């Protein structure tokens, strides 16, 4: 909890600075970051407030990645609220809106979070068939994401190896040149 408190303090300061600088994109990113902290600290109402502001601003800035992030957060937070209030339809609404945006961005992580949120909402609504369908989509997307992440790490390692080889070759040539 202490680290989240520290993160929240930094984000609140960044929010003030971005407001003073009239940096709207910075404001959107900071609002999203605060919303993410609120998910982890279960500050549901504060998170919803910040994600809603971020969503509104991101739409105005025509930033689909931030729109999808805000919708994903709103879906997750409304799902958490629904456990005590029973309003799973609002969670579904936000998560379903995020799906096509995340698909267009090929954002597998966001897609998987939304599929899980949708599955949880359908489970709360006692529609177990749809809940299972979205749980399967979550698992498949998570697998694809982890496979892609591993592939990217492999590519990065190969590039690092090539750079190291090129540097070694350069050092050998430089040593030969000095002889």
PDB file of C-alpha atoms in Angstrom:
ATOM      1  CA  UNK A   1       0.000   0.000   0.000  1.00  0.00           C
ATOM      2  CA  UNK A   2       2.863   2.392   0.761  1.00  0.00           C
ATOM      3  CA  UNK A   3       4.125   2.283  -2.824  1.00  0.00           C
ATOM      4  CA  UNK A   4       0.649   3.024  -4.174  1.00  0.00           C
ATOM      5  CA  UNK A   5       0.375   6.009  -1.831  1.00  0.00           C
ATOM      6  CA  UNK A   6       3.711   7.275  -3.110  1.00  0.00           C
ATOM      7  CA  UNK A   7       2.655   6.692  -6.733  1.00  0.00           C
ATOM      8  CA  UNK A   8      -0.621   8.524  -6.128  1.00  0.00           C
ATOM      9  CA  UNK A   9       1.248  11.516  -4.656  1.00  0.00           C
ATOM     10  CA  UNK A  10       3.516  11.708  -7.723  1.00  0.00           C
ATOM     11  CA  UNK A  11       0.565  11.399 -10.096  1.00  0.00           C
ATOM     12  CA  UNK A  12      -1.364  14.124  -8.238  1.00  0.00           C
ATOM     13  CA  UNK A  13       1.688  16.414  -8.576  1.00  0.00           C
ATOM     14  CA  UNK A  14       1.955  15.543 -12.279  1.00  0.00           C
ATOM     15  CA  UNK A  15      -1.740  16.339 -12.661  1.00  0.00           C
ATOM     16  CA  UNK A  16      -1.143  19.836 -11.256  1.00  0.00           C
ATOM     17  CA  UNK A  17       1.907  20.411 -13.467  1.00  0.00           C
ATOM     18  CA  UNK A  18       0.144  19.187 -16.611  1.00  0.00           C
ATOM     19  CA  UNK A  19      -2.800  21.452 -15.818  1.00  0.00           C
ATOM     20  CA  UNK A  20      -0.519  24.462 -15.410  1.00  0.00           C
ATOM     21  CA  UNK A  21       1.288  23.641 -18.637  1.00  0.00           C
ATOM     22  CA  UNK A  22      -2.029  23.014 -20.426  1.00  0.00           C
ATOM     23  CA  UNK A  23      -0.587  19.702 -21.600  1.00  0.00           C
ATOM     24  CA  UNK A  24      -3.792  17.842 -22.456  1.00  0.00           C
ATOM     25  CA  UNK A  25      -2.052  14.638 -23.521  1.00  0.00           C
ATOM     26  CA  UNK A  26      -0.050  14.707 -20.283  1.00  0.00           C
ATOM     27  CA  UNK A  27      -3.297  15.227 -18.372  1.00  0.00           C
ATOM     28  CA  UNK A  28      -4.900  12.220 -20.087  1.00  0.00           C
ATOM     29  CA  UNK A  29      -1.907   9.993 -19.305  1.00  0.00           C
ATOM     30  CA  UNK A  30      -1.834  11.144 -15.684  1.00  0.00           C
ATOM     31  CA  UNK A  31      -5.582  10.616 -15.273  1.00  0.00           C
ATOM     32  CA  UNK A  32      -5.162   7.095 -16.677  1.00  0.00           C
ATOM     33  CA  UNK A  33      -2.269   6.412 -14.303  1.00  0.00           C
ATOM     34  CA  UNK A  34      -4.326   7.590 -11.328  1.00  0.00           C
ATOM     35  CA  UNK A  35      -7.191   5.372 -12.491  1.00  0.00           C
ATOM     36  CA  UNK A  36      -4.819   2.403 -12.670  1.00  0.00           C
ATOM     37  CA  UNK A  37      -3.607   3.059  -9.119  1.00  0.00           C
ATOM     38  CA  UNK A  38      -7.242   3.272  -7.988  1.00  0.00           C
ATOM     39  CA  UNK A  39      -7.951  -0.162  -9.476  1.00  0.00           C
ATOM     40  CA  UNK A  40      -5.126  -1.622  -7.386  1.00  0.00           C
ATOM     41  CA  UNK A  41      -6.109   0.236  -4.217  1.00  0.00           C
ATOM     42  CA  UNK A  42      -9.861  -0.425  -4.645  1.00  0.00           C
ATOM     43  CA  UNK A  43     -10.659   3.316  -4.690  1.00  0.00           C
ATOM     44  CA  UNK A  44     -13.489   2.656  -7.083  1.00  0.00           C
ATOM     45  CA  UNK A  45     -15.286   6.019  -7.149  1.00  0.00           C
ATOM     46  CA  UNK A  46     -12.056   8.012  -7.523  1.00  0.00           C
ATOM     47  CA  UNK A  47     -10.882   5.668 -10.270  1.00  0.00           C
ATOM     48  CA  UNK A  48     -14.167   5.982 -12.155  1.00  0.00           C
ATOM     49  CA  UNK A  49     -13.970   9.771 -11.901  1.00  0.00           C
ATOM     50  CA  UNK A  50     -10.417   9.876 -13.320  1.00  0.00           C
ATOM     51  CA  UNK A  51     -11.031   7.312 -16.059  1.00  0.00           C
ATOM     52  CA  UNK A  52     -14.188   9.190 -17.107  1.00  0.00           C
ATOM     53  CA  UNK A  53     -12.259  12.472 -17.395  1.00  0.00           C
ATOM     54  CA  UNK A  54      -9.476  10.700 -19.317  1.00  0.00           C
ATOM     55  CA  UNK A  55     -12.011   9.077 -21.653  1.00  0.00           C
ATOM     56  CA  UNK A  56     -13.673  12.419 -22.418  1.00  0.00           C
ATOM     57  CA  UNK A  57     -10.355  14.157 -23.075  1.00  0.00           C
ATOM     58  CA  UNK A  58      -8.913  11.254 -25.098  1.00  0.00           C
ATOM     59  CA  UNK A  59     -11.961  11.317 -27.384  1.00  0.00           C
ATOM     60  CA  UNK A  60     -11.476  15.071 -27.898  1.00  0.00           C
ATOM     61  CA  UNK A  61      -7.770  14.499 -28.665  1.00  0.00           C
ATOM     62  CA  UNK A  62      -8.645  11.627 -31.014  1.00  0.00           C
ATOM     63  CA  UNK A  63      -6.292   9.267 -29.160  1.00  0.00           C
ATOM     64  CA  UNK A  64      -7.680   5.729 -29.582  1.00  0.00           C
ATOM     65  CA  UNK A  65      -5.080   4.061 -27.345  1.00  0.00           C
ATOM     66  CA  UNK A  66      -6.035   6.298 -24.411  1.00  0.00           C
ATOM     67  CA  UNK A  67      -9.744   5.902 -25.195  1.00  0.00           C
ATOM     68  CA  UNK A  68      -9.340   2.113 -25.056  1.00  0.00           C
ATOM     69  CA  UNK A  69      -7.319   2.357 -21.819  1.00  0.00           C
ATOM     70  CA  UNK A  70      -9.991   4.510 -20.168  1.00  0.00           C
ATOM     71  CA  UNK A  71     -12.828   2.229 -21.313  1.00  0.00           C
ATOM     72  CA  UNK A  72     -10.923  -0.830 -20.062  1.00  0.00           C
ATOM     73  CA  UNK A  73     -10.434   0.822 -16.675  1.00  0.00           C
ATOM     74  CA  UNK A  74     -14.067   1.887 -16.493  1.00  0.00           C
ATOM     75  CA  UNK A  75     -15.169  -1.652 -17.305  1.00  0.00           C
ATOM     76  CA  UNK A  76     -12.924  -3.102 -14.598  1.00  0.00           C
ATOM     77  CA  UNK A  77     -14.000  -0.589 -11.961  1.00  0.00           C
ATOM     78  CA  UNK A  78     -17.709  -0.911 -12.744  1.00  0.00           C
ATOM     79  CA  UNK A  79     -17.279  -4.684 -12.537  1.00  0.00           C
ATOM     80  CA  UNK A  80     -15.778  -4.273  -9.077  1.00  0.00           C
ATOM     81  CA  UNK A  81     -18.628  -1.957  -8.072  1.00  0.00           C
ATOM     82  CA  UNK A  82     -21.193  -4.393  -9.468  1.00  0.00           C
ATOM     83  CA  UNK A  83     -20.156  -7.043  -6.971  1.00  0.00           C
ATOM     84  CA  UNK A  84     -21.812  -4.963  -4.266  1.00  0.00           C
ATOM     85  CA  UNK A  85     -24.353  -2.954  -6.334  1.00  0.00           C
ATOM     86  CA  UNK A  86     -25.251  -5.554  -8.961  1.00  0.00           C
ATOM     87  CA  UNK A  87     -24.890  -3.246 -12.028  1.00  0.00           C
ATOM     88  CA  UNK A  88     -22.920  -5.501 -14.350  1.00  0.00           C
ATOM     89  CA  UNK A  89     -24.496  -3.997 -17.476  1.00  0.00           C
ATOM     90  CA  UNK A  90     -22.478  -0.780 -17.107  1.00  0.00           C
ATOM     91  CA  UNK A  91     -19.276  -2.809 -16.871  1.00  0.00           C
ATOM     92  CA  UNK A  92     -20.300  -4.706 -19.995  1.00  0.00           C
ATOM     93  CA  UNK A  93     -21.074  -1.477 -21.848  1.00  0.00           C
ATOM     94  CA  UNK A  94     -17.603  -0.018 -21.272  1.00  0.00           C
ATOM     95  CA  UNK A  95     -15.685  -3.236 -21.911  1.00  0.00           C
ATOM     96  CA  UNK A  96     -17.617  -3.992 -25.098  1.00  0.00           C
ATOM     97  CA  UNK A  97     -16.875  -0.461 -26.383  1.00  0.00           C
ATOM     98  CA  UNK A  98     -13.153  -1.022 -25.799  1.00  0.00           C
ATOM     99  CA  UNK A  99     -12.989  -4.274 -27.794  1.00  0.00           C
ATOM    100  CA  UNK A 100     -13.094  -2.868 -31.373  1.00  0.00           C
ATOM    101  CA  UNK A 101     -10.632  -0.101 -30.483  1.00  0.00           C
ATOM    102  CA  UNK A 102      -8.207  -2.567 -28.894  1.00  0.00           C
ATOM    103  CA  UNK A 103      -8.599  -4.869 -31.899  1.00  0.00           C
ATOM    104  CA  UNK A 104      -7.812  -2.036 -34.327  1.00  0.00           C
ATOM    105  CA  UNK A 105      -4.663  -1.264 -32.315  1.00  0.00           C
ATOM    106  CA  UNK A 106      -3.772  -4.958 -32.039  1.00  0.00           C
ATOM    107  CA  UNK A 107      -3.493  -4.348 -28.287  1.00  0.00           C
ATOM    108  CA  UNK A 108      -3.637  -7.928 -27.045  1.00  0.00           C
ATOM    109  CA  UNK A 109      -3.188  -7.034 -23.392  1.00  0.00           C
ATOM    110  CA  UNK A 110      -6.110  -4.601 -23.416  1.00  0.00           C
ATOM    111  CA  UNK A 111      -8.211  -7.120 -25.326  1.00  0.00           C
ATOM    112  CA  UNK A 112      -7.503  -9.824 -22.781  1.00  0.00           C
ATOM    113  CA  UNK A 113      -8.390  -7.529 -19.852  1.00  0.00           C
ATOM    114  CA  UNK A 114     -11.661  -6.620 -21.544  1.00  0.00           C
ATOM    115  CA  UNK A 115     -12.528 -10.249 -22.309  1.00  0.00           C
ATOM    116  CA  UNK A 116     -11.954 -11.096 -18.642  1.00  0.00           C
ATOM    117  CA  UNK A 117     -14.062  -8.133 -17.522  1.00  0.00           C
ATOM    118  CA  UNK A 118     -16.857  -9.173 -19.888  1.00  0.00           C
ATOM    119  CA  UNK A 119     -16.648 -12.758 -18.646  1.00  0.00           C
ATOM    120  CA  UNK A 120     -16.911 -11.574 -15.033  1.00  0.00           C
ATOM    121  CA  UNK A 121     -19.884  -9.347 -15.879  1.00  0.00           C
ATOM    122  CA  UNK A 122     -21.736 -12.186 -17.612  1.00  0.00           C
ATOM    123  CA  UNK A 123     -20.983 -14.419 -14.649  1.00  0.00           C
ATOM    124  CA  UNK A 124     -22.492 -11.754 -12.373  1.00  0.00           C
ATOM    125  CA  UNK A 125     -25.547 -11.667 -14.629  1.00  0.00           C
ATOM    126  CA  UNK A 126     -25.761 -15.481 -14.369  1.00  0.00           C
ATOM    127  CA  UNK A 127     -25.247 -15.878 -18.131  1.00  0.00           C
ATOM    128  CA  UNK A 128     -22.681 -18.633 -17.735  1.00  0.00           C
ATOM    129  CA  UNK A 129     -22.557 -19.595 -21.400  1.00  0.00           C
ATOM    130  CA  UNK A 130     -21.418 -16.106 -22.427  1.00  0.00           C
ATOM    131  CA  UNK A 131     -19.147 -15.914 -19.388  1.00  0.00           C
ATOM    132  CA  UNK A 132     -17.401 -19.094 -20.518  1.00  0.00           C
ATOM    133  CA  UNK A 133     -17.159 -17.856 -24.113  1.00  0.00           C
ATOM    134  CA  UNK A 134     -15.354 -14.680 -23.010  1.00  0.00           C
ATOM    135  CA  UNK A 135     -13.201 -16.591 -20.557  1.00  0.00           C
ATOM    136  CA  UNK A 136     -12.003 -18.730 -23.485  1.00  0.00           C
ATOM    137  CA  UNK A 137     -11.318 -15.548 -25.481  1.00  0.00           C
ATOM    138  CA  UNK A 138      -9.367 -14.187 -22.501  1.00  0.00           C
ATOM    139  CA  UNK A 139      -7.241 -17.340 -22.274  1.00  0.00           C
ATOM    140  CA  UNK A 140      -6.569 -17.435 -26.030  1.00  0.00           C
ATOM    141  CA  UNK A 141      -5.641 -13.749 -26.124  1.00  0.00           C
ATOM    142  CA  UNK A 142      -3.395 -14.073 -23.067  1.00  0.00           C
ATOM    143  CA  UNK A 143      -1.620 -16.997 -24.740  1.00  0.00           C
ATOM    144  CA  UNK A 144      -1.202 -15.004 -27.948  1.00  0.00           C
ATOM    145  CA  UNK A 145       0.056 -11.978 -25.962  1.00  0.00           C
ATOM    146  CA  UNK A 146       2.595 -14.037 -24.040  1.00  0.00           C
ATOM    147  CA  UNK A 147       3.754 -15.747 -27.247  1.00  0.00           C
ATOM    148  CA  UNK A 148       4.141 -12.352 -28.968  1.00  0.00           C
ATOM    149  CA  UNK A 149       5.946 -10.959 -25.918  1.00  0.00           C
ATOM    150  CA  UNK A 150       8.372 -13.887 -25.977  1.00  0.00           C
ATOM    151  CA  UNK A 151       8.916 -13.404 -29.716  1.00  0.00           C
ATOM    152  CA  UNK A 152       9.662  -9.706 -29.192  1.00  0.00           C
ATOM    153  CA  UNK A 153      12.141 -10.524 -26.414  1.00  0.00           C
ATOM    154  CA  UNK A 154      13.845 -12.990 -28.758  1.00  0.00           C
ATOM    155  CA  UNK A 155      14.096 -10.340 -31.475  1.00  0.00           C
ATOM    156  CA  UNK A 156      15.524  -7.845 -28.982  1.00  0.00           C
ATOM    157  CA  UNK A 157      18.077 -10.393 -27.776  1.00  0.00           C
ATOM    158  CA  UNK A 158      19.095 -11.084 -31.390  1.00  0.00           C
ATOM    159  CA  UNK A 159      19.561  -7.356 -32.041  1.00  0.00           C
ATOM    160  CA  UNK A 160      21.647  -7.014 -28.863  1.00  0.00           C
ATOM    161  CA  UNK A 161      23.781  -9.958 -29.977  1.00  0.00           C
ATOM    162  CA  UNK A 162      24.298  -8.379 -33.406  1.00  0.00           C
ATOM    163  CA  UNK A 163      25.263  -5.062 -31.831  1.00  0.00           C
ATOM    164  CA  UNK A 164      27.709  -6.806 -29.495  1.00  0.00           C
ATOM    165  CA  UNK A 165      29.195  -8.730 -32.451  1.00  0.00           C
ATOM    166  CA  UNK A 166      29.535  -5.537 -34.470  1.00  0.00           C
ATOM    167  CA  UNK A 167      31.207  -3.786 -31.530  1.00  0.00           C
ATOM    168  CA  UNK A 168      33.603  -6.707 -31.065  1.00  0.00           C
ATOM    169  CA  UNK A 169      34.438  -6.608 -34.801  1.00  0.00           C
ATOM    170  CA  UNK A 170      35.007  -2.874 -34.583  1.00  0.00           C
ATOM    171  CA  UNK A 171      37.345  -3.332 -31.616  1.00  0.00           C
ATOM    172  CA  UNK A 172      39.340  -6.026 -33.489  1.00  0.00           C
ATOM    173  CA  UNK A 173      39.636  -3.851 -36.585  1.00  0.00           C
ATOM    174  CA  UNK A 174      40.654  -0.874 -34.478  1.00  0.00           C
ATOM    175  CA  UNK A 175      43.333  -2.965 -32.733  1.00  0.00           C
ATOM    176  CA  UNK A 176      44.635  -4.219 -36.088  1.00  0.00           C
ATOM    177  CA  UNK A 177      44.685  -0.701 -37.458  1.00  0.00           C
ATOM    178  CA  UNK A 178      46.787   0.485 -34.489  1.00  0.00           C
ATOM    179  CA  UNK A 179      49.347  -2.291 -35.031  1.00  0.00           C
TER     180      UNK A 179
END
